[in-house]
PDB file of C-alpha atoms in Angstrom:
ATOM      1  CA  MET A   1     -67.000 -20.281  43.789  1.00 79.00           C
ATOM      2  CA  ILE A   2     -66.297 -16.628  43.752  1.00 69.00           C
ATOM      3  CA  ARG A   3     -66.887 -13.973  46.245  1.00 59.00           C
ATOM      4  CA  ILE A   4     -66.970 -10.561  44.995  1.00 47.00           C
ATOM      5  CA  SER A   5     -67.134  -7.772  47.361  1.00 35.00           C
ATOM      6  CA  LEU A   6     -69.246  -4.941  45.558  1.00 30.00           C
ATOM      7  CA  ARG A   7     -68.856  -2.029  47.828  1.00 27.00           C
ATOM      8  CA  PRO A   8     -66.443   0.685  46.312  1.00 25.00           C
ATOM      9  CA  ALA A   9     -63.679  -0.404  48.283  1.00 24.00           C
ATOM     10  CA  ALA A  10     -63.799  -3.774  46.539  1.00 25.00           C
ATOM     11  CA  VAL A  11     -61.280  -2.610  44.042  1.00 22.00           C
ATOM     12  CA  ALA A  12     -58.518  -2.273  46.641  1.00 21.00           C
ATOM     13  CA  ALA A  13     -56.734  -5.268  47.890  1.00 22.00           C
ATOM     14  CA  THR A  14     -57.487  -6.048  51.638  1.00 21.00           C
ATOM     15  CA  ALA A  15     -54.814  -7.768  53.778  1.00 23.00           C
ATOM     16  CA  VAL A  16     -55.365 -11.373  54.486  1.00 23.00           C
ATOM     17  CA  ALA A  17     -55.405 -11.678  58.305  1.00 23.00           C
ATOM     18  CA  GLY A  18     -55.460 -14.866  60.418  1.00 25.00           C
ATOM     19  CA  VAL A  19     -52.786 -17.788  60.535  1.00 24.00           C
ATOM     20  CA  LEU A  20     -52.983 -20.438  58.071  1.00 26.00           C
ATOM     21  CA  SER A  21     -52.403 -24.138  58.640  1.00 28.00           C
ATOM     22  CA  LEU A  22     -50.875 -24.228  55.359  1.00 38.00           C
ATOM     23  CA  THR A  23     -50.138 -22.359  52.719  1.00 37.00           C
ATOM     24  CA  GLY A  24     -48.477 -22.133  49.205  1.00 39.00           C
ATOM     25  CA  THR A  25     -48.192 -20.440  46.160  1.00 40.00           C
ATOM     26  CA  ALA A  26     -47.959 -21.675  42.592  1.00 41.00           C
ATOM     27  CA  GLY A  27     -44.303 -20.159  42.280  1.00 37.00           C
ATOM     28  CA  ALA A  28     -43.238 -19.991  46.069  1.00 35.00           C
ATOM     29  CA  SER A  29     -43.968 -23.551  46.669  1.00 37.00           C
ATOM     30  CA  GLY A  30     -41.798 -25.163  44.218  1.00 38.00           C
ATOM     31  CA  ALA A  31     -43.936 -24.878  40.702  1.00 44.00           C
ATOM     32  CA  THR A  32     -42.447 -23.264  37.902  1.00 44.00           C
ATOM     33  CA  ALA A  33     -44.428 -19.740  37.233  1.00 47.00           C
ATOM     34  CA  ALA A  34     -45.449 -19.529  33.587  1.00 50.00           C
ATOM     35  CA  PRO A  35     -43.729 -16.191  31.805  1.00 54.00           C
ATOM     36  CA  THR A  36     -46.193 -13.139  32.109  1.00 56.00           C
ATOM     37  CA  THR A  37     -47.631 -11.945  28.457  1.00 55.00           C
ATOM     38  CA  SER A  38     -47.686  -8.384  27.620  1.00 52.00           C
ATOM     39  CA  SER A  39     -49.923  -6.793  25.077  1.00 47.00           C
ATOM     40  CA  ALA A  40     -50.951  -3.172  24.037  1.00 54.00           C
ATOM     41  CA  ARG A  41     -54.736  -4.265  24.196  1.00 84.00           C
ATOM     42  CA  PRO A  42     -56.284  -3.079  27.280  1.00 90.00           C
ATOM     43  CA  MET A  43     -58.495  -5.203  29.547  1.00 93.00           C
ATOM     44  CA  PRO A  44     -61.879  -5.090  28.121  1.00 93.00           C
ATOM     45  CA  THR A  45     -64.715  -3.164  29.618  1.00 94.00           C
ATOM     46  CA  GLY A  46     -68.354  -2.372  29.422  1.00 95.00           C
ATOM     47  CA  PRO A  47     -71.020  -5.107  28.472  1.00 96.00           C
ATOM     48  CA  GLY A  48     -68.895  -6.404  25.660  1.00 97.00           C
ATOM     49  CA  ALA A  49     -66.361  -7.767  28.193  1.00 98.00           C
ATOM     50  CA  LEU A  50     -69.254 -10.584  28.886  1.00 98.00           C
ATOM     51  CA  THR A  51     -70.484 -11.002  25.542  1.00 97.00           C
ATOM     52  CA  ARG A  52     -67.889 -10.260  23.145  1.00 97.00           C
ATOM     53  CA  ASN A  53     -64.665 -11.045  24.991  1.00 98.00           C
ATOM     54  CA  PRO A  54     -61.369 -11.777  23.001  1.00 97.00           C
ATOM     55  CA  LEU A  55     -61.131 -15.030  24.920  1.00 97.00           C
ATOM     56  CA  TYR A  56     -64.121 -16.269  22.835  1.00 97.00           C
ATOM     57  CA  THR A  57     -61.753 -15.633  19.632  1.00 96.00           C
ATOM     58  CA  THR A  58     -58.801 -17.809  20.662  1.00 96.00           C
ATOM     59  CA  GLY A  59     -58.193 -21.391  19.389  1.00 92.00           C
ATOM     60  CA  GLU A  60     -58.387 -24.453  21.394  1.00 94.00           C
ATOM     61  CA  PHE A  61     -56.395 -25.206  24.365  1.00 95.00           C
ATOM     62  CA  GLU A  62     -52.883 -26.777  23.679  1.00 89.00           C
ATOM     63  CA  PHE A  63     -52.563 -30.641  24.122  1.00 89.00           C
ATOM     64  CA  PHE A  64     -50.058 -30.231  27.066  1.00 86.00           C
ATOM     65  CA  GLU A  65     -48.819 -33.312  29.031  1.00 91.00           C
ATOM     66  CA  CYS A  66     -50.063 -33.036  32.403  1.00 94.00           C
ATOM     67  CA  THR A  67     -49.491 -36.109  34.267  1.00 91.00           C
ATOM     68  CA  GLU A  68     -51.201 -36.195  37.651  1.00 93.00           C
ATOM     69  CA  LEU A  69     -48.553 -36.803  40.653  1.00 95.00           C
ATOM     70  CA  SER A  70     -49.023 -39.250  43.327  1.00 94.00           C
ATOM     71  CA  ARG A  71     -50.382 -38.700  46.701  1.00 96.00           C
ATOM     72  CA  ARG A  72     -50.182 -40.372  50.138  1.00 96.00           C
ATOM     73  CA  PRO A  73     -53.175 -40.172  52.351  1.00 95.00           C
ATOM     74  CA  GLY A  74     -52.866 -37.680  54.925  1.00 93.00           C
ATOM     75  CA  ASP A  75     -49.475 -36.479  53.652  1.00 94.00           C
ATOM     76  CA  ILE A  76     -49.887 -32.621  53.054  1.00 94.00           C
ATOM     77  CA  ASP A  77     -46.487 -32.309  51.148  1.00 95.00           C
ATOM     78  CA  THR A  78     -47.555 -34.654  48.787  1.00 96.00           C
ATOM     79  CA  TYR A  79     -50.851 -33.020  47.973  1.00 95.00           C
ATOM     80  CA  ARG A  80     -48.649 -29.440  47.831  1.00 95.00           C
ATOM     81  CA  VAL A  81     -46.488 -31.167  45.045  1.00 96.00           C
ATOM     82  CA  TYR A  82     -49.769 -32.429  43.147  1.00 96.00           C
ATOM     83  CA  LEU A  83     -51.285 -29.116  43.197  1.00 97.00           C
ATOM     84  CA  ASP A  84     -48.205 -27.194  42.139  1.00 97.00           C
ATOM     85  CA  ASN A  85     -47.623 -29.442  39.372  1.00 96.00           C
ATOM     86  CA  LEU A  86     -51.271 -29.110  38.263  1.00 97.00           C
ATOM     87  CA  LEU A  87     -51.020 -25.401  38.627  1.00 97.00           C
ATOM     88  CA  ASP A  88     -47.973 -25.579  36.148  1.00 97.00           C
ATOM     89  CA  CYS A  89     -50.486 -26.959  33.581  1.00 97.00           C
ATOM     90  CA  LEU A  90     -53.009 -24.570  34.058  1.00 98.00           C
ATOM     91  CA  ASN A  91     -50.487 -21.608  33.804  1.00 97.00           C
ATOM     92  CA  ARG A  92     -49.106 -22.717  30.410  1.00 96.00           C
ATOM     93  CA  THR A  93     -52.692 -23.491  29.329  1.00 97.00           C
ATOM     94  CA  TRP A  94     -54.021 -20.224  30.076  1.00 97.00           C
ATOM     95  CA  THR A  95     -50.849 -18.001  29.222  1.00 96.00           C
ATOM     96  CA  GLU A  96     -51.454 -19.309  25.466  1.00 96.00           C
ATOM     97  CA  GLU A  97     -54.941 -18.416  25.245  1.00 96.00           C
ATOM     98  CA  PHE A  98     -54.329 -14.944  26.783  1.00 97.00           C
ATOM     99  CA  ARG A  99     -51.199 -14.377  24.294  1.00 96.00           C
ATOM    100  CA  GLN A 100     -53.812 -15.441  21.455  1.00 96.00           C
ATOM    101  CA  ALA A 101     -56.298 -13.048  22.913  1.00 96.00           C
ATOM    102  CA  GLY A 102     -53.885 -10.236  22.784  1.00 96.00           C
ATOM    103  CA  LEU A 103     -54.613  -9.785  26.568  1.00 96.00           C
ATOM    104  CA  LYS A 104     -51.975  -9.335  29.380  1.00 95.00           C
ATOM    105  CA  PHE A 105     -51.760 -12.363  31.794  1.00 96.00           C
ATOM    106  CA  SER A 106     -49.541 -13.594  34.713  1.00 95.00           C
ATOM    107  CA  PRO A 107     -50.272 -16.763  37.018  1.00 96.00           C
ATOM    108  CA  PRO A 108     -52.489 -16.170  39.888  1.00 97.00           C
ATOM    109  CA  LYS A 109     -51.519 -16.300  43.690  1.00 97.00           C
ATOM    110  CA  VAL A 110     -52.787 -19.529  45.427  1.00 97.00           C
ATOM    111  CA  ARG A 111     -53.151 -20.460  48.842  1.00 97.00           C
ATOM    112  CA  TYR A 112     -53.742 -24.118  50.427  1.00 96.00           C
ATOM    113  CA  ILE A 113     -55.533 -24.264  53.518  1.00 95.00           C
ATOM    114  CA  THR A 114     -56.851 -26.979  56.036  1.00 93.00           C
ATOM    115  CA  LYS A 115     -59.400 -24.731  58.006  1.00 92.00           C
ATOM    116  CA  SER A 116     -61.330 -21.634  57.721  1.00 94.00           C
ATOM    117  CA  VAL A 117     -59.453 -18.322  57.163  1.00 95.00           C
ATOM    118  CA  ALA A 118     -59.875 -14.824  56.297  1.00 96.00           C
ATOM    119  CA  THR A 119     -59.341 -14.778  52.642  1.00 96.00           C
ATOM    120  CA  GLY A 120     -59.432 -10.664  51.707  1.00 95.00           C
ATOM    121  CA  CYS A 121     -63.251 -11.555  50.716  1.00 95.00           C
ATOM    122  CA  GLY A 122     -64.463 -12.521  54.181  1.00 94.00           C
ATOM    123  CA  LYS A 123     -63.967 -15.605  55.741  1.00 95.00           C
ATOM    124  CA  TYR A 124     -63.551 -18.940  54.054  1.00 95.00           C
ATOM    125  CA  PRO A 125     -66.988 -20.860  53.788  1.00 91.00           C
ATOM    126  CA  ALA A 126     -65.366 -24.351  54.812  1.00 87.00           C
ATOM    127  CA  GLY A 127     -68.534 -25.864  55.256  1.00 82.00           C
ATOM    128  CA  TYR A 128     -69.747 -25.051  51.814  1.00 84.00           C
ATOM    129  CA  ALA A 129     -66.985 -24.483  49.368  1.00 87.00           C
ATOM    130  CA  ALA A 130     -64.037 -26.712  48.158  1.00 89.00           C
ATOM    131  CA  GLY A 131     -62.386 -23.678  46.473  1.00 94.00           C
ATOM    132  CA  LEU A 132     -62.579 -20.030  46.455  1.00 95.00           C
ATOM    133  CA  TYR A 133     -61.208 -17.010  44.420  1.00 97.00           C
ATOM    134  CA  CYS A 134     -61.194 -13.543  45.866  1.00 97.00           C
ATOM    135  CA  PRO A 135     -60.850 -10.662  43.141  1.00 96.00           C
ATOM    136  CA  ARG A 136     -59.861  -8.358  46.043  1.00 95.00           C
ATOM    137  CA  ASN A 137     -56.323  -9.728  46.368  1.00 96.00           C
ATOM    138  CA  GLY A 138     -56.099 -11.747  42.847  1.00 96.00           C
ATOM    139  CA  THR A 139     -55.933 -15.238  45.127  1.00 97.00           C
ATOM    140  CA  MET A 140     -57.264 -18.498  44.784  1.00 97.00           C
ATOM    141  CA  TRP A 141     -57.747 -20.312  48.007  1.00 97.00           C
ATOM    142  CA  ILE A 142     -58.014 -24.136  47.938  1.00 96.00           C
ATOM    143  CA  LEU A 143     -59.507 -26.146  50.869  1.00 94.00           C
ATOM    144  CA  LEU A 144     -57.676 -29.582  51.557  1.00 93.00           C
ATOM    145  CA  SER A 145     -60.139 -31.036  53.762  1.00 89.00           C
ATOM    146  CA  LYS A 146     -60.076 -34.331  55.661  1.00 89.00           C
ATOM    147  CA  GLY A 147     -61.925 -36.289  52.941  1.00 86.00           C
ATOM    148  CA  GLN A 148     -59.680 -35.272  50.351  1.00 86.00           C
ATOM    149  CA  LEU A 149     -56.659 -35.803  52.297  1.00 92.00           C
ATOM    150  CA  SER A 150     -57.742 -39.567  53.158  1.00 92.00           C
ATOM    151  CA  ASP A 151     -58.402 -40.351  49.451  1.00 92.00           C
ATOM    152  CA  PRO A 152     -55.261 -39.625  47.234  1.00 92.00           C
ATOM    153  CA  ASN A 153     -57.093 -40.991  44.223  1.00 91.00           C
ATOM    154  CA  GLU A 154     -60.208 -38.766  44.151  1.00 90.00           C
ATOM    155  CA  PHE A 155     -60.591 -36.232  41.193  1.00 92.00           C
ATOM    156  CA  SER A 156     -62.796 -33.806  42.625  1.00 91.00           C
ATOM    157  CA  LEU A 157     -59.645 -31.526  43.724  1.00 93.00           C
ATOM    158  CA  PHE A 158     -58.368 -31.349  40.249  1.00 94.00           C
ATOM    159  CA  THR A 159     -61.674 -29.979  38.897  1.00 94.00           C
ATOM    160  CA  VAL A 160     -61.803 -27.459  41.825  1.00 94.00           C
ATOM    161  CA  ILE A 161     -58.454 -25.926  40.942  1.00 96.00           C
ATOM    162  CA  ALA A 162     -59.701 -25.961  37.123  1.00 97.00           C
ATOM    163  CA  HIS A 163     -62.497 -24.191  38.329  1.00 97.00           C
ATOM    164  CA  GLU A 164     -61.017 -21.493  40.559  1.00 97.00           C
ATOM    165  CA  TYR A 165     -58.511 -20.778  37.686  1.00 98.00           C
ATOM    166  CA  GLY A 166     -61.302 -20.193  35.495  1.00 98.00           C
ATOM    167  CA  HIS A 167     -62.538 -17.369  37.687  1.00 98.00           C
ATOM    168  CA  TYR A 168     -59.071 -16.212  37.633  1.00 98.00           C
ATOM    169  CA  ALA A 169     -59.275 -16.014  33.839  1.00 98.00           C
ATOM    170  CA  GLN A 170     -62.513 -14.129  33.981  1.00 98.00           C
ATOM    171  CA  ASP A 171     -61.117 -11.619  36.186  1.00 98.00           C
ATOM    172  CA  ARG A 172     -58.018 -11.146  33.983  1.00 97.00           C
ATOM    173  CA  ALA A 173     -60.195 -10.777  31.210  1.00 98.00           C
ATOM    174  CA  GLY A 174     -62.619  -7.946  32.679  1.00 97.00           C
ATOM    175  CA  ILE A 175     -65.581 -10.418  33.023  1.00 98.00           C
ATOM    176  CA  LEU A 176     -65.632 -10.136  37.008  1.00 97.00           C
ATOM    177  CA  LEU A 177     -64.764  -6.178  36.748  1.00 97.00           C
ATOM    178  CA  GLU A 178     -67.776  -5.743  34.326  1.00 97.00           C
ATOM    179  CA  PHE A 179     -70.328  -7.781  36.805  1.00 96.00           C
ATOM    180  CA  ALA A 180     -69.024  -5.800  39.587  1.00 96.00           C
ATOM    181  CA  ARG A 181     -69.681  -2.438  37.760  1.00 96.00           C
ATOM    182  CA  GLN A 182     -73.265  -3.242  36.567  1.00 96.00           C
ATOM    183  CA  TYR A 183     -74.295  -4.976  40.115  1.00 94.00           C
ATOM    184  CA  PRO A 184     -75.534  -1.593  41.717  1.00 95.00           C
ATOM    185  CA  ARG A 185     -78.074  -1.483  39.046  1.00 95.00           C
ATOM    186  CA  LEU A 186     -79.201  -4.867  38.819  1.00 96.00           C
ATOM    187  CA  SER A 187     -82.514  -6.712  40.073  1.00 96.00           C
ATOM    188  CA  LYS A 188     -81.882  -9.416  42.659  1.00 95.00           C
ATOM    189  CA  LYS A 189     -83.338 -11.664  39.621  1.00 95.00           C
ATOM    190  CA  ARG A 190     -80.643 -10.356  37.173  1.00 96.00           C
ATOM    191  CA  ILE A 191     -77.902 -10.471  39.936  1.00 96.00           C
ATOM    192  CA  GLY A 192     -78.821 -14.104  40.403  1.00 96.00           C
ATOM    193  CA  ASP A 193     -78.791 -14.723  36.576  1.00 97.00           C
ATOM    194  CA  LEU A 194     -75.487 -13.320  36.114  1.00 97.00           C
ATOM    195  CA  ASN A 195     -73.839 -15.135  38.963  1.00 96.00           C
ATOM    196  CA  ARG A 196     -74.941 -18.388  37.670  1.00 97.00           C
ATOM    197  CA  ARG A 197     -73.345 -17.306  33.954  1.00 98.00           C
ATOM    198  CA  ILE A 198     -70.119 -16.514  35.812  1.00 98.00           C
ATOM    199  CA  GLU A 199     -69.869 -19.724  37.656  1.00 97.00           C
ATOM    200  CA  LEU A 200     -71.063 -21.897  34.596  1.00 98.00           C
ATOM    201  CA  GLN A 201     -68.763 -20.225  32.317  1.00 98.00           C
ATOM    202  CA  ALA A 202     -65.822 -21.093  35.137  1.00 98.00           C
ATOM    203  CA  GLU A 203     -67.298 -24.841  34.874  1.00 97.00           C
ATOM    204  CA  CYS A 204     -66.994 -24.691  31.086  1.00 98.00           C
ATOM    205  CA  PHE A 205     -63.562 -23.505  31.270  1.00 98.00           C
ATOM    206  CA  SER A 206     -62.805 -26.518  33.794  1.00 97.00           C
ATOM    207  CA  GLY A 207     -64.219 -28.739  31.363  1.00 97.00           C
ATOM    208  CA  ALA A 208     -62.211 -27.518  28.418  1.00 97.00           C
ATOM    209  CA  PHE A 209     -58.785 -27.697  30.272  1.00 97.00           C
ATOM    210  CA  ILE A 210     -59.566 -31.207  31.873  1.00 96.00           C
ATOM    211  CA  GLY A 211     -60.358 -32.585  28.319  1.00 95.00           C
ATOM    212  CA  SER A 212     -57.607 -30.958  26.898  1.00 96.00           C
ATOM    213  CA  VAL A 213     -55.192 -32.832  29.208  1.00 95.00           C
ATOM    214  CA  TRP A 214     -57.406 -36.045  29.788  1.00 94.00           C
ATOM    215  CA  ARG A 215     -55.276 -38.313  27.724  1.00 91.00           C
ATOM    216  CA  SER A 216     -52.183 -37.604  29.541  1.00 94.00           C
ATOM    217  CA  LEU A 217     -53.805 -38.278  33.130  1.00 93.00           C
ATOM    218  CA  GLY A 218     -53.891 -41.980  32.857  1.00 89.00           C
ATOM    219  CA  ARG A 219     -57.446 -42.032  34.288  1.00 91.00           C
ATOM    220  CA  ASP A 220     -60.488 -44.090  33.344  1.00 89.00           C
ATOM    221  CA  GLN A 221     -63.528 -42.646  31.716  1.00 88.00           C
ATOM    222  CA  VAL A 222     -65.501 -43.606  34.923  1.00 88.00           C
ATOM    223  CA  ASP A 223     -63.494 -40.867  37.042  1.00 89.00           C
ATOM    224  CA  TRP A 224     -65.307 -38.288  34.558  1.00 90.00           C
ATOM    225  CA  ASP A 225     -68.508 -40.069  34.424  1.00 89.00           C
ATOM    226  CA  ASP A 226     -68.542 -40.242  38.345  1.00 89.00           C
ATOM    227  CA  GLN A 227     -67.877 -36.296  38.571  1.00 87.00           C
ATOM    228  CA  LEU A 228     -70.652 -35.797  36.559  1.00 91.00           C
ATOM    229  CA  LYS A 229     -73.024 -38.033  38.250  1.00 90.00           C
ATOM    230  CA  TRP A 230     -72.273 -36.329  41.652  1.00 89.00           C
ATOM    231  CA  ILE A 231     -73.029 -32.850  40.676  1.00 92.00           C
ATOM    232  CA  ILE A 232     -75.289 -31.123  42.997  1.00 90.00           C
ATOM    233  CA  GLY A 233     -76.873 -27.336  41.617  1.00 90.00           C
ATOM    234  CA  ASP A 234     -78.148 -24.302  43.679  1.00 91.00           C
ATOM    235  CA  LYS A 235     -79.249 -21.069  42.866  1.00 90.00           C
ATOM    236  CA  TRP A 236     -75.934 -19.235  42.782  1.00 90.00           C
ATOM    237  CA  HIS A 237     -74.107 -22.005  40.695  1.00 94.00           C
ATOM    238  CA  GLY A 238     -77.158 -23.393  38.336  1.00 95.00           C
ATOM    239  CA  LYS A 239     -79.110 -26.571  38.293  1.00 96.00           C
ATOM    240  CA  ALA A 240     -77.018 -29.753  38.110  1.00 96.00           C
ATOM    241  CA  ALA A 241     -78.310 -30.303  34.542  1.00 96.00           C
ATOM    242  CA  SER A 242     -76.923 -26.706  33.510  1.00 97.00           C
ATOM    243  CA  ILE A 243     -73.334 -27.510  35.299  1.00 97.00           C
ATOM    244  CA  ARG A 244     -73.188 -30.688  33.355  1.00 96.00           C
ATOM    245  CA  TYR A 245     -74.286 -29.096  30.104  1.00 97.00           C
ATOM    246  CA  TRP A 246     -71.391 -26.511  30.263  1.00 98.00           C
ATOM    247  CA  LEU A 247     -68.711 -28.870  31.855  1.00 97.00           C
ATOM    248  CA  LYS A 248     -69.435 -31.129  28.760  1.00 96.00           C
ATOM    249  CA  ARG A 249     -69.714 -28.418  26.351  1.00 97.00           C
ATOM    250  CA  GLY A 250     -66.114 -27.227  27.414  1.00 97.00           C
ATOM    251  CA  TRP A 251     -64.834 -30.577  27.294  1.00 95.00           C
ATOM    252  CA  TYR A 252     -65.881 -31.290  23.675  1.00 95.00           C
ATOM    253  CA  GLY A 253     -65.198 -27.651  22.631  1.00 95.00           C
ATOM    254  CA  ASN A 254     -61.763 -27.665  24.196  1.00 94.00           C
ATOM    255  CA  GLY A 255     -61.517 -23.983  24.861  1.00 96.00           C
ATOM    256  CA  PRO A 256     -63.099 -20.599  25.772  1.00 97.00           C
ATOM    257  CA  LYS A 257     -64.718 -19.864  22.601  1.00 97.00           C
ATOM    258  CA  VAL A 258     -67.611 -22.405  23.751  1.00 98.00           C
ATOM    259  CA  CYS A 259     -68.036 -20.594  26.791  1.00 98.00           C
ATOM    260  CA  ASN A 260     -70.010 -17.609  26.306  1.00 98.00           C
ATOM    261  CA  THR A 261     -72.521 -18.106  28.884  1.00 98.00           C
ATOM    262  CA  PHE A 262     -73.561 -14.537  28.668  1.00 98.00           C
ATOM    263  CA  SER A 263     -75.014 -14.928  25.327  1.00 98.00           C
ATOM    264  CA  ALA A 264     -76.530 -18.484  25.947  1.00 98.00           C
ATOM    265  CA  PRO A 265     -80.443 -18.849  26.582  1.00 97.00           C
ATOM    266  CA  ALA A 266     -81.718 -18.702  29.951  1.00 96.00           C
ATOM    267  CA  ALA A 267     -82.835 -22.208  29.513  1.00 96.00           C
ATOM    268  CA  LYS A 268     -78.957 -23.128  29.808  1.00 97.00           C
ATOM    269  CA  THR A 269     -77.889 -21.198  32.689  1.00 97.00           C
ATOM    270  CA  ALA A 270     -81.138 -21.822  35.041  1.00 96.00           C
TER     271      ALA A 270
END
């Protein structure tokens, strides 16, 4: 999920208020941050940032090892280590893709929470979203719910992290900024259409990453099949069939090049 405040002030970072019951960052909480990429190529702007983004010209994701670390029921510390390790994998993967695209990149800020808090893009919708990316402060917010903490073998948390990281990649590639630029002139119908394309692209990015590291996870195919089986769509994220389509497209395509939802027919982004 992504929340974009599209008022003029949205371009400025907003201080995060409230007391977190748990916080962590990809670097500060124990994980090794990936190096920052640098390039003379500026962030894409204009409509081409959506339809002709340099990310679509990169190769497949590298097949990095990304072994899932063990978690213990209700043990937040083991979940923190689990998530930091996963973020290391995502940092390595996306740093390489942005290097190939010739775009600047550095790892995102990440906060782990166990209750609703102020995010900089409004209050976290704990009853609705398992993860949220806020472009106003470049931060991924990940909710560790009681259900997730009670089941250390579940796989949904893995896919949530990969999806929200996909939103961060969109932000760094100029995709979210272009949506914000177009927003004031769009009809409600077009806003909904673009929002779905953004969410479905993040699903495609997620599927591509998961597919690239799947062999190292030690999971059975049933975990992936169950993830696809229990998908529920909505008007902002797309129908369940559309979400499955883009997740599988990413999985088999293994990289951003197959995730150009902005040039896809409406039937695939409904």
